[in-house]
PDB file of C-alpha atoms in Angstrom:
ATOM      1  CA  MET A   1      -0.246   0.461   0.519  1.00  0.00           C
ATOM      2  CA  ASN A   2       1.298   3.995  -0.511  1.00  0.00           C
ATOM      3  CA  ILE A   3      -0.630   6.589   1.298  1.00  0.00           C
ATOM      4  CA  LEU A   4       0.400  10.453  -0.112  1.00  0.00           C
ATOM      5  CA  SER A   5       0.116  11.942   3.111  1.00  0.00           C
ATOM      6  CA  ILE A   6      -0.077  15.937   3.643  1.00  0.00           C
ATOM      7  CA  GLN A   7       0.420  17.149   6.767  1.00  0.00           C
ATOM      8  CA  SER A   8       2.914  19.075   8.688  1.00  0.00           C
ATOM      9  CA  ALA A   9       5.707  17.877  10.454  1.00  0.00           C
ATOM     10  CA  VAL A  10       7.694  18.570  13.556  1.00  0.00           C
ATOM     11  CA  ALA A  11      11.203  17.913  14.480  1.00  0.00           C
ATOM     12  CA  TYR A  12      11.417  17.560  18.266  1.00  0.00           C
ATOM     13  CA  GLY A  13       8.067  14.979  18.961  1.00  0.00           C
ATOM     14  CA  HIS A  14       5.210  13.466  17.402  1.00  0.00           C
ATOM     15  CA  VAL A  15       2.479  15.309  15.592  1.00  0.00           C
ATOM     16  CA  GLY A  16       1.001  15.406  11.681  1.00  0.00           C
ATOM     17  CA  ASN A  17       3.026  13.575   9.662  1.00  0.00           C
ATOM     18  CA  SER A  18       6.463  13.244  12.285  1.00  0.00           C
ATOM     19  CA  ALA A  19       3.133  11.293  14.372  1.00  0.00           C
ATOM     20  CA  ALA A  20       1.184   9.070  11.638  1.00  0.00           C
ATOM     21  CA  VAL A  21       4.614   8.692   9.506  1.00  0.00           C
ATOM     22  CA  PHE A  22       6.408   5.881  11.500  1.00  0.00           C
ATOM     23  CA  PRO A  23       3.152   3.865  12.744  1.00  0.00           C
ATOM     24  CA  LEU A  24       2.392   3.145   9.206  1.00  0.00           C
ATOM     25  CA  GLN A  25       5.987   1.659   8.427  1.00  0.00           C
ATOM     26  CA  ARG A  26       5.977   0.110  10.596  1.00  0.00           C
ATOM     27  CA  ILE A  27       2.340  -2.105   9.225  1.00  0.00           C
ATOM     28  CA  GLY A  28       4.397  -2.375   5.705  1.00  0.00           C
ATOM     29  CA  VAL A  29       3.132   0.663   4.339  1.00  0.00           C
ATOM     30  CA  GLU A  30       4.795   3.051   1.931  1.00  0.00           C
ATOM     31  CA  VAL A  31       3.812   6.830   3.197  1.00  0.00           C
ATOM     32  CA  LEU A  32       5.299   9.680   0.552  1.00  0.00           C
ATOM     33  CA  PRO A  33       4.959  12.129   3.905  1.00  0.00           C
ATOM     34  CA  VAL A  34       4.836  15.644   2.126  1.00  0.00           C
ATOM     35  CA  TYR A  35       4.948  18.961   4.958  1.00  0.00           C
ATOM     36  CA  THR A  36       2.745  21.824   5.363  1.00  0.00           C
ATOM     37  CA  VAL A  37       5.259  22.643   7.895  1.00  0.00           C
ATOM     38  CA  ASN A  38       8.357  22.304   9.466  1.00  0.00           C
ATOM     39  CA  PHE A  39       9.062  23.381  13.910  1.00  0.00           C
ATOM     40  CA  SER A  40      10.471  22.655  15.670  1.00  0.00           C
ATOM     41  CA  ASN A  41       7.787  21.583  18.413  1.00  0.00           C
ATOM     42  CA  HIS A  42       3.468  21.392  18.020  1.00  0.00           C
ATOM     43  CA  THR A  43       2.428  23.727  18.987  1.00  0.00           C
ATOM     44  CA  GLY A  44       1.196  23.449  22.594  1.00  0.00           C
ATOM     45  CA  TYR A  45       3.825  24.060  23.760  1.00  0.00           C
ATOM     46  CA  GLY A  46       3.181  27.989  23.060  1.00  0.00           C
ATOM     47  CA  ALA A  47       6.688  28.596  21.772  1.00  0.00           C
ATOM     48  CA  TRP A  48       7.491  26.714  18.240  1.00  0.00           C
ATOM     49  CA  ARG A  49       9.612  27.846  15.208  1.00  0.00           C
ATOM     50  CA  GLY A  50      10.314  26.707  12.117  1.00  0.00           C
ATOM     51  CA  PRO A  51       7.803  27.997   8.281  1.00  0.00           C
ATOM     52  CA  MET A  52       5.127  27.099   7.224  1.00  0.00           C
ATOM     53  CA  ILE A  53       6.163  26.037   3.591  1.00  0.00           C
ATOM     54  CA  SER A  54       3.230  27.780   1.158  1.00  0.00           C
ATOM     55  CA  PRO A  55       0.268  26.346  -0.980  1.00  0.00           C
ATOM     56  CA  ASP A  56       3.020  26.967  -3.672  1.00  0.00           C
ATOM     57  CA  ASP A  57       5.402  25.466  -1.825  1.00  0.00           C
ATOM     58  CA  VAL A  58       3.625  22.077  -0.977  1.00  0.00           C
ATOM     59  CA  ARG A  59       1.223  21.867  -4.658  1.00  0.00           C
ATOM     60  CA  ASP A  60       5.673  22.059  -5.957  1.00  0.00           C
ATOM     61  CA  VAL A  61       6.090  18.868  -4.322  1.00  0.00           C
ATOM     62  CA  ILE A  62       4.118  17.263  -5.075  1.00  0.00           C
ATOM     63  CA  THR A  63       3.979  17.700  -9.392  1.00  0.00           C
ATOM     64  CA  GLY A  64       7.247  16.554  -8.428  1.00  0.00           C
ATOM     65  CA  VAL A  65       6.492  13.715  -7.558  1.00  0.00           C
ATOM     66  CA  GLU A  66       3.072  13.187 -10.507  1.00  0.00           C
ATOM     67  CA  GLU A  67       6.923  13.662 -12.278  1.00  0.00           C
ATOM     68  CA  ARG A  68       8.313  10.600 -11.488  1.00  0.00           C
ATOM     69  CA  GLY A  69       4.999   8.396 -12.465  1.00  0.00           C
ATOM     70  CA  VAL A  70       3.753   7.343 -10.275  1.00  0.00           C
ATOM     71  CA  LEU A  71       0.634   8.788  -8.870  1.00  0.00           C
ATOM     72  CA  ASP A  72      -0.839   5.587 -10.393  1.00  0.00           C
ATOM     73  CA  GLU A  73       0.022   3.642  -7.509  1.00  0.00           C
ATOM     74  CA  ILE A  74      -1.269   5.682  -4.546  1.00  0.00           C
ATOM     75  CA  ASP A  75      -3.593   4.006  -3.012  1.00  0.00           C
ATOM     76  CA  VAL A  76      -4.590   7.237  -0.405  1.00  0.00           C
ATOM     77  CA  VAL A  77      -4.111  10.017  -0.220  1.00  0.00           C
ATOM     78  CA  LEU A  78      -4.164  11.287   3.422  1.00  0.00           C
ATOM     79  CA  SER A  79      -4.840  14.835   5.316  1.00  0.00           C
ATOM     80  CA  GLY A  80      -4.734  15.914   8.487  1.00  0.00           C
ATOM     81  CA  TYR A  81      -4.871  19.741  10.479  1.00  0.00           C
ATOM     82  CA  GLN A  82      -5.122  22.386   7.542  1.00  0.00           C
ATOM     83  CA  GLY A  83      -2.692  24.950   9.157  1.00  0.00           C
ATOM     84  CA  GLY A  84      -3.938  27.447   6.226  1.00  0.00           C
ATOM     85  CA  GLU A  85      -6.821  28.543   4.265  1.00  0.00           C
ATOM     86  CA  GLY A  86      -5.205  27.955   1.052  1.00  0.00           C
ATOM     87  CA  ILE A  87      -3.467  24.651   1.867  1.00  0.00           C
ATOM     88  CA  ALA A  88      -6.868  22.828   1.920  1.00  0.00           C
ATOM     89  CA  ASP A  89      -7.156  23.664  -3.126  1.00  0.00           C
ATOM     90  CA  VAL A  90      -3.228  22.224  -2.783  1.00  0.00           C
ATOM     91  CA  ILE A  91      -5.195  18.993  -1.351  1.00  0.00           C
ATOM     92  CA  LEU A  92      -8.352  18.454  -3.428  1.00  0.00           C
ATOM     93  CA  ASP A  93      -5.500  19.201  -6.511  1.00  0.00           C
ATOM     94  CA  ALA A  94      -3.332  15.654  -5.443  1.00  0.00           C
ATOM     95  CA  VAL A  95      -7.461  14.559  -5.389  1.00  0.00           C
ATOM     96  CA  ALA A  96      -8.471  14.674  -8.301  1.00  0.00           C
ATOM     97  CA  ARG A  97      -4.863  14.006  -9.999  1.00  0.00           C
ATOM     98  CA  VAL A  98      -4.775  10.643  -7.506  1.00  0.00           C
ATOM     99  CA  LYS A  99      -7.785   9.655  -8.312  1.00  0.00           C
ATOM    100  CA  ALA A 100      -7.068  11.087 -12.190  1.00  0.00           C
ATOM    101  CA  ALA A 101      -4.263   7.862 -12.170  1.00  0.00           C
ATOM    102  CA  ASN A 102      -6.008   5.857  -9.652  1.00  0.00           C
ATOM    103  CA  PRO A 103      -9.342   5.521 -10.066  1.00  0.00           C
ATOM    104  CA  ASN A 104      -9.700   3.002  -6.738  1.00  0.00           C
ATOM    105  CA  ALA A 105      -7.814   5.720  -4.554  1.00  0.00           C
ATOM    106  CA  VAL A 106      -9.760   6.504  -2.245  1.00  0.00           C
ATOM    107  CA  TYR A 107      -9.464  10.428   0.529  1.00  0.00           C
ATOM    108  CA  ALA A 108      -8.610   9.556   3.789  1.00  0.00           C
ATOM    109  CA  CYS A 109      -9.515  13.458   5.983  1.00  0.00           C
ATOM    110  CA  ASP A 110      -8.857  13.896   9.479  1.00  0.00           C
ATOM    111  CA  PRO A 111     -11.675  17.221   9.789  1.00  0.00           C
ATOM    112  CA  VAL A 112      -8.781  18.553  12.923  1.00  0.00           C
ATOM    113  CA  MET A 113     -10.334  21.966  13.772  1.00  0.00           C
ATOM    114  CA  GLY A 114     -10.717  21.335  17.881  1.00  0.00           C
ATOM    115  CA  ASN A 115     -12.345  19.252  20.788  1.00  0.00           C
ATOM    116  CA  ALA A 116     -15.807  19.433  23.597  1.00  0.00           C
ATOM    117  CA  ARG A 117     -12.722  20.499  26.039  1.00  0.00           C
ATOM    118  CA  SER A 118     -11.062  22.977  24.039  1.00  0.00           C
ATOM    119  CA  GLY A 119     -13.057  24.509  21.580  1.00  0.00           C
ATOM    120  CA  CYS A 120     -11.682  25.624  18.183  1.00  0.00           C
ATOM    121  CA  PHE A 121      -7.895  25.833  17.865  1.00  0.00           C
ATOM    122  CA  VAL A 122      -7.273  26.991  13.760  1.00  0.00           C
ATOM    123  CA  ALA A 123      -7.679  30.276  12.074  1.00  0.00           C
ATOM    124  CA  PRO A 124     -11.857  30.874  11.863  1.00  0.00           C
ATOM    125  CA  ALA A 125     -11.889  30.472   7.600  1.00  0.00           C
ATOM    126  CA  ILE A 126     -11.070  26.751   8.731  1.00  0.00           C
ATOM    127  CA  PRO A 127     -13.792  25.133  10.334  1.00  0.00           C
ATOM    128  CA  ASP A 128     -16.940  26.133   7.796  1.00  0.00           C
ATOM    129  CA  LEU A 129     -13.673  25.126   4.546  1.00  0.00           C
ATOM    130  CA  LEU A 130     -13.494  21.447   6.046  1.00  0.00           C
ATOM    131  CA  ARG A 131     -17.693  21.549   6.389  1.00  0.00           C
ATOM    132  CA  ASP A 132     -18.057  22.756   2.802  1.00  0.00           C
ATOM    133  CA  ARG A 133     -16.070  21.923   0.679  1.00  0.00           C
ATOM    134  CA  VAL A 134     -13.093  18.966   2.024  1.00  0.00           C
ATOM    135  CA  VAL A 135     -15.504  16.336   3.424  1.00  0.00           C
ATOM    136  CA  PRO A 136     -17.719  16.387   1.314  1.00  0.00           C
ATOM    137  CA  ALA A 137     -14.725  15.724  -1.212  1.00  0.00           C
ATOM    138  CA  ALA A 138     -13.186  12.843   0.948  1.00  0.00           C
ATOM    139  CA  ASP A 139     -13.808   8.631   1.101  1.00  0.00           C
ATOM    140  CA  ILE A 140     -13.010   8.337   4.502  1.00  0.00           C
ATOM    141  CA  ILE A 141     -13.390  10.958   7.499  1.00  0.00           C
ATOM    142  CA  THR A 142     -11.768  10.963  10.706  1.00  0.00           C
ATOM    143  CA  PRO A 143     -13.765  13.163  13.597  1.00  0.00           C
ATOM    144  CA  ASN A 144     -13.767  13.579  16.838  1.00  0.00           C
ATOM    145  CA  GLN A 145     -16.990  13.447  18.535  1.00  0.00           C
ATOM    146  CA  PHE A 146     -16.795  17.552  18.799  1.00  0.00           C
ATOM    147  CA  GLU A 147     -15.513  17.936  15.198  1.00  0.00           C
ATOM    148  CA  LEU A 148     -19.031  15.303  13.837  1.00  0.00           C
ATOM    149  CA  GLY A 149     -21.603  17.640  15.498  1.00  0.00           C
ATOM    150  CA  TYR A 150     -19.476  20.894  13.626  1.00  0.00           C
ATOM    151  CA  LEU A 151     -19.489  18.735  10.177  1.00  0.00           C
ATOM    152  CA  THR A 152     -22.767  18.828  10.641  1.00  0.00           C
ATOM    153  CA  ARG A 153     -24.503  21.231  12.130  1.00  0.00           C
ATOM    154  CA  THR A 154     -26.040  19.238  14.918  1.00  0.00           C
ATOM    155  CA  GLU A 155     -25.785  17.658  18.395  1.00  0.00           C
ATOM    156  CA  PRO A 156     -24.171  14.055  18.496  1.00  0.00           C
ATOM    157  CA  ALA A 157     -24.499  12.844  22.418  1.00  0.00           C
ATOM    158  CA  ASP A 158     -25.784   9.725  23.463  1.00  0.00           C
ATOM    159  CA  LEU A 159     -25.193   6.970  20.422  1.00  0.00           C
ATOM    160  CA  GLU A 160     -28.424   6.993  18.933  1.00  0.00           C
ATOM    161  CA  SER A 161     -27.633  11.286  18.200  1.00  0.00           C
ATOM    162  CA  THR A 162     -23.828  10.669  17.331  1.00  0.00           C
ATOM    163  CA  LEU A 163     -24.952   7.433  15.309  1.00  0.00           C
ATOM    164  CA  ALA A 164     -27.820  10.250  13.579  1.00  0.00           C
ATOM    165  CA  SER A 165     -24.615  12.911  13.226  1.00  0.00           C
ATOM    166  CA  VAL A 166     -23.400  10.014  11.780  1.00  0.00           C
ATOM    167  CA  ASP A 167     -25.321   9.821   8.502  1.00  0.00           C
ATOM    168  CA  ALA A 168     -25.623  13.294   8.099  1.00  0.00           C
ATOM    169  CA  ALA A 169     -22.335  13.124   7.210  1.00  0.00           C
ATOM    170  CA  ARG A 170     -22.358  10.161   5.286  1.00  0.00           C
ATOM    171  CA  ALA A 171     -25.132  11.666   3.342  1.00  0.00           C
ATOM    172  CA  ILE A 172     -22.522  14.923   1.941  1.00  0.00           C
ATOM    173  CA  GLY A 173     -20.235  12.227   0.939  1.00  0.00           C
ATOM    174  CA  PRO A 174     -17.194  10.403   2.851  1.00  0.00           C
ATOM    175  CA  ARG A 175     -18.792   6.933   3.100  1.00  0.00           C
ATOM    176  CA  THR A 176     -16.988   6.166   6.039  1.00  0.00           C
ATOM    177  CA  VAL A 177     -16.597   7.664   9.565  1.00  0.00           C
ATOM    178  CA  LEU A 178     -14.553   6.699  12.716  1.00  0.00           C
ATOM    179  CA  VAL A 179     -16.120   9.208  15.577  1.00  0.00           C
ATOM    180  CA  THR A 180     -12.968  10.074  17.425  1.00  0.00           C
ATOM    181  CA  SER A 181     -13.217   9.843  21.742  1.00  0.00           C
ATOM    182  CA  VAL A 182     -16.605   9.274  22.011  1.00  0.00           C
ATOM    183  CA  GLU A 183     -17.961  10.537  25.423  1.00  0.00           C
ATOM    184  CA  ARG A 184     -22.109   9.808  25.760  1.00  0.00           C
ATOM    185  CA  PRO A 185     -23.629  10.785  29.405  1.00  0.00           C
ATOM    186  CA  ASP A 186     -24.817   7.120  30.368  1.00  0.00           C
ATOM    187  CA  ARG A 187     -21.185   5.828  29.355  1.00  0.00           C
ATOM    188  CA  PRO A 188     -19.389   3.895  32.612  1.00  0.00           C
ATOM    189  CA  GLU A 189     -17.237   6.175  34.144  1.00  0.00           C
ATOM    190  CA  GLY A 190     -13.985   6.711  33.186  1.00  0.00           C
ATOM    191  CA  THR A 191     -14.213   5.221  29.896  1.00  0.00           C
ATOM    192  CA  ILE A 192     -14.367   6.554  26.298  1.00  0.00           C
ATOM    193  CA  GLU A 193     -15.637   5.174  22.648  1.00  0.00           C
ATOM    194  CA  MET A 194     -14.597   5.393  19.407  1.00  0.00           C
ATOM    195  CA  LEU A 195     -17.598   4.698  16.799  1.00  0.00           C
ATOM    196  CA  ALA A 196     -17.352   3.106  13.579  1.00  0.00           C
ATOM    197  CA  VAL A 197     -19.678   3.331  10.954  1.00  0.00           C
ATOM    198  CA  ASP A 198     -19.928   2.555   7.471  1.00  0.00           C
ATOM    199  CA  ASP A 199     -21.879   0.536   3.711  1.00  0.00           C
ATOM    200  CA  ALA A 200     -21.965  -2.321   5.949  1.00  0.00           C
ATOM    201  CA  GLY A 201     -22.517  -1.708  10.101  1.00  0.00           C
ATOM    202  CA  ALA A 202     -21.473   0.406  12.544  1.00  0.00           C
ATOM    203  CA  TRP A 203     -19.073  -0.374  15.642  1.00  0.00           C
ATOM    204  CA  ILE A 204     -18.269   0.904  18.535  1.00  0.00           C
ATOM    205  CA  VAL A 205     -15.181   0.250  20.978  1.00  0.00           C
ATOM    206  CA  GLN A 206     -14.785   0.881  24.146  1.00  0.00           C
ATOM    207  CA  THR A 207     -12.128   1.409  26.947  1.00  0.00           C
ATOM    208  CA  PRO A 208     -10.286   3.255  29.573  1.00  0.00           C
ATOM    209  CA  LEU A 209     -10.151   6.926  30.125  1.00  0.00           C
ATOM    210  CA  LEU A 210      -5.842   7.734  30.639  1.00  0.00           C
ATOM    211  CA  PRO A 211      -6.026  11.057  32.174  1.00  0.00           C
ATOM    212  CA  LEU A 212      -3.025  12.447  30.545  1.00  0.00           C
ATOM    213  CA  LYS A 213      -3.619  15.554  26.948  1.00  0.00           C
ATOM    214  CA  ALA A 214      -1.161  13.292  24.323  1.00  0.00           C
ATOM    215  CA  ASN A 215      -1.258  15.565  21.465  1.00  0.00           C
ATOM    216  CA  GLY A 216      -0.709  13.686  18.181  1.00  0.00           C
ATOM    217  CA  SER A 217      -2.671   9.894  19.454  1.00  0.00           C
ATOM    218  CA  GLY A 218      -5.646  11.361  16.176  1.00  0.00           C
ATOM    219  CA  ASP A 219      -2.869  12.013  13.965  1.00  0.00           C
ATOM    220  CA  VAL A 220      -1.133   8.498  14.593  1.00  0.00           C
ATOM    221  CA  THR A 221      -5.086   6.337  15.177  1.00  0.00           C
ATOM    222  CA  ALA A 222      -6.627   7.834  11.703  1.00  0.00           C
ATOM    223  CA  ALA A 223      -3.517   6.763   9.743  1.00  0.00           C
ATOM    224  CA  LEU A 224      -3.628   3.650  11.750  1.00  0.00           C
ATOM    225  CA  PHE A 225      -7.750   3.237  10.788  1.00  0.00           C
ATOM    226  CA  THR A 226      -6.809   3.726   7.458  1.00  0.00           C
ATOM    227  CA  ALA A 227      -4.275   1.617   6.656  1.00  0.00           C
ATOM    228  CA  HIS A 228      -6.351  -0.822   7.909  1.00  0.00           C
ATOM    229  CA  TYR A 229      -9.238   0.062   6.547  1.00  0.00           C
ATOM    230  CA  ARG A 230      -7.880   0.334   3.008  1.00  0.00           C
ATOM    231  CA  ALA A 231      -6.350  -3.751   3.604  1.00  0.00           C
ATOM    232  CA  THR A 232      -8.993  -5.078   4.371  1.00  0.00           C
ATOM    233  CA  GLY A 233     -11.768  -3.684   3.642  1.00  0.00           C
ATOM    234  CA  SER A 234     -13.190  -4.302   7.309  1.00  0.00           C
ATOM    235  CA  ALA A 235     -14.667  -1.044   9.778  1.00  0.00           C
ATOM    236  CA  ALA A 236     -15.053  -3.239  12.458  1.00  0.00           C
ATOM    237  CA  GLU A 237     -11.401  -4.593  11.841  1.00  0.00           C
ATOM    238  CA  ALA A 238      -9.945  -1.387  11.490  1.00  0.00           C
ATOM    239  CA  LEU A 239     -11.783  -0.434  14.784  1.00  0.00           C
ATOM    240  CA  ALA A 240     -10.223  -3.884  16.814  1.00  0.00           C
ATOM    241  CA  ARG A 241      -6.416  -3.130  15.571  1.00  0.00           C
ATOM    242  CA  THR A 242      -6.824   0.857  15.849  1.00  0.00           C
ATOM    243  CA  THR A 243      -7.706   1.073  18.856  1.00  0.00           C
ATOM    244  CA  SER A 244      -5.481  -2.332  20.397  1.00  0.00           C
ATOM    245  CA  SER A 245      -2.130   0.061  18.813  1.00  0.00           C
ATOM    246  CA  VAL A 246      -2.904   3.034  20.177  1.00  0.00           C
ATOM    247  CA  TRP A 247      -4.558   2.580  23.826  1.00  0.00           C
ATOM    248  CA  ASP A 248      -0.933   0.777  24.307  1.00  0.00           C
ATOM    249  CA  LEU A 249       0.702   3.877  22.601  1.00  0.00           C
ATOM    250  CA  LEU A 250      -1.468   6.389  25.243  1.00  0.00           C
ATOM    251  CA  ARG A 251      -0.419   3.365  27.677  1.00  0.00           C
ATOM    252  CA  LEU A 252       3.126   3.494  27.206  1.00  0.00           C
ATOM    253  CA  THR A 253       3.140   7.173  27.070  1.00  0.00           C
ATOM    254  CA  HIS A 254       1.315   7.685  30.198  1.00  0.00           C
ATOM    255  CA  GLU A 255       4.350   5.083  31.689  1.00  0.00           C
ATOM    256  CA  SER A 256       6.962   7.355  31.023  1.00  0.00           C
ATOM    257  CA  GLY A 257       6.139  10.615  32.675  1.00  0.00           C
ATOM    258  CA  LYS A 258       6.780  12.338  29.456  1.00  0.00           C
ATOM    259  CA  ARG A 259       4.480  15.078  27.293  1.00  0.00           C
ATOM    260  CA  GLU A 260       5.263  12.851  23.650  1.00  0.00           C
ATOM    261  CA  LEU A 261       4.031  10.331  22.237  1.00  0.00           C
ATOM    262  CA  GLN A 262       5.818   7.197  22.985  1.00  0.00           C
ATOM    263  CA  LEU A 263       6.086   6.478  19.681  1.00  0.00           C
ATOM    264  CA  VAL A 264       8.993   4.425  19.231  1.00  0.00           C
ATOM    265  CA  GLU A 265       8.854   2.649  21.341  1.00  0.00           C
ATOM    266  CA  ALA A 266       5.480   0.789  21.748  1.00  0.00           C
ATOM    267  CA  GLN A 267       5.965  -0.215  17.663  1.00  0.00           C
ATOM    268  CA  GLU A 268       5.459  -3.692  18.393  1.00  0.00           C
ATOM    269  CA  PHE A 269       1.578  -2.530  19.225  1.00  0.00           C
ATOM    270  CA  TYR A 270       0.941  -1.271  15.909  1.00  0.00           C
ATOM    271  CA  ALA A 271       2.929  -4.446  13.939  1.00  0.00           C
ATOM    272  CA  HIS A 272       0.870  -7.007  16.746  1.00  0.00           C
ATOM    273  CA  PRO A 273      -1.881  -5.294  18.584  1.00  0.00           C
ATOM    274  CA  ALA A 274      -3.284  -7.401  21.166  1.00  0.00           C
ATOM    275  CA  LEU A 275      -6.732  -6.809  20.008  1.00  0.00           C
ATOM    276  CA  GLN A 276      -7.717  -6.530  23.767  1.00  0.00           C
ATOM    277  CA  PHE A 277     -11.263  -4.453  23.397  1.00  0.00           C
ATOM    278  CA  GLU A 278     -14.144  -5.553  22.302  1.00  0.00           C
ATOM    279  CA  VAL A 279     -16.006  -4.179  19.287  1.00  0.00           C
ATOM    280  CA  THR A 280     -19.807  -5.033  19.625  1.00  0.00           C
ATOM    281  CA  GLN A 281     -22.140  -4.689  16.485  1.00  0.00           C
ATOM    282  CA  VAL A 282     -24.150  -1.693  17.157  1.00  0.00           C
ATOM    283  CA  ARG A 283     -26.386  -1.530  13.326  1.00  0.00           C
TER     284      ARG A 283
END
């Protein structure tokens, strides 16, 4: 499998492509990373150095890849956090070019906007741009529950309303939706869930909620789910594998006491997920 991954990059720590590439490689996926920023560290520190890469320069890199004659070998275009408005046009153009070369290719979009605790943390124009132009062009999306609500102008809370929100998202384009950070009011205390829905049905998985904020974990989740789903065609299997790998990554990170994801230390959990959590079909 070959994935063209258009995301940010950092020198220190693991977010964007600096979080997604290695786990994908560890499960045998060839990744073509295209960077949208090249920062010293993620912006959660409040200070960072390095450039945002202009949309024209990002487009130029993709054109260079195209000139190597390999777009027909790309199976997936993956995108995450979009720092500025111009990058959306570049991503959508790349998707169109890849699909023209390989009609079987898919576009997986992680529509990063924010979360229920912090609210939106992207540029003001980005949420509407994602909702109105980017998500409708995607085949797979991986929003958290907060982002799902924004994309669909709904308020997902319990399972029924979250499934209804997913259906609203699927109605505008993407056939496959992974909802992360699902926090139902009736769930057992100290747990959190993920929900995967495609044409074949809907599945949910519940894990213990670890007490840490882990920048980049959503990027790992989107990458692994996309790759597993593309490889197997099974949302349930992709959900089980991704949940297992990411939970063990977070557990190791929490046990280390460090702020950054212990991405390399957790590598065996990508290659050989323990599959310790039960996936339940809910529709």
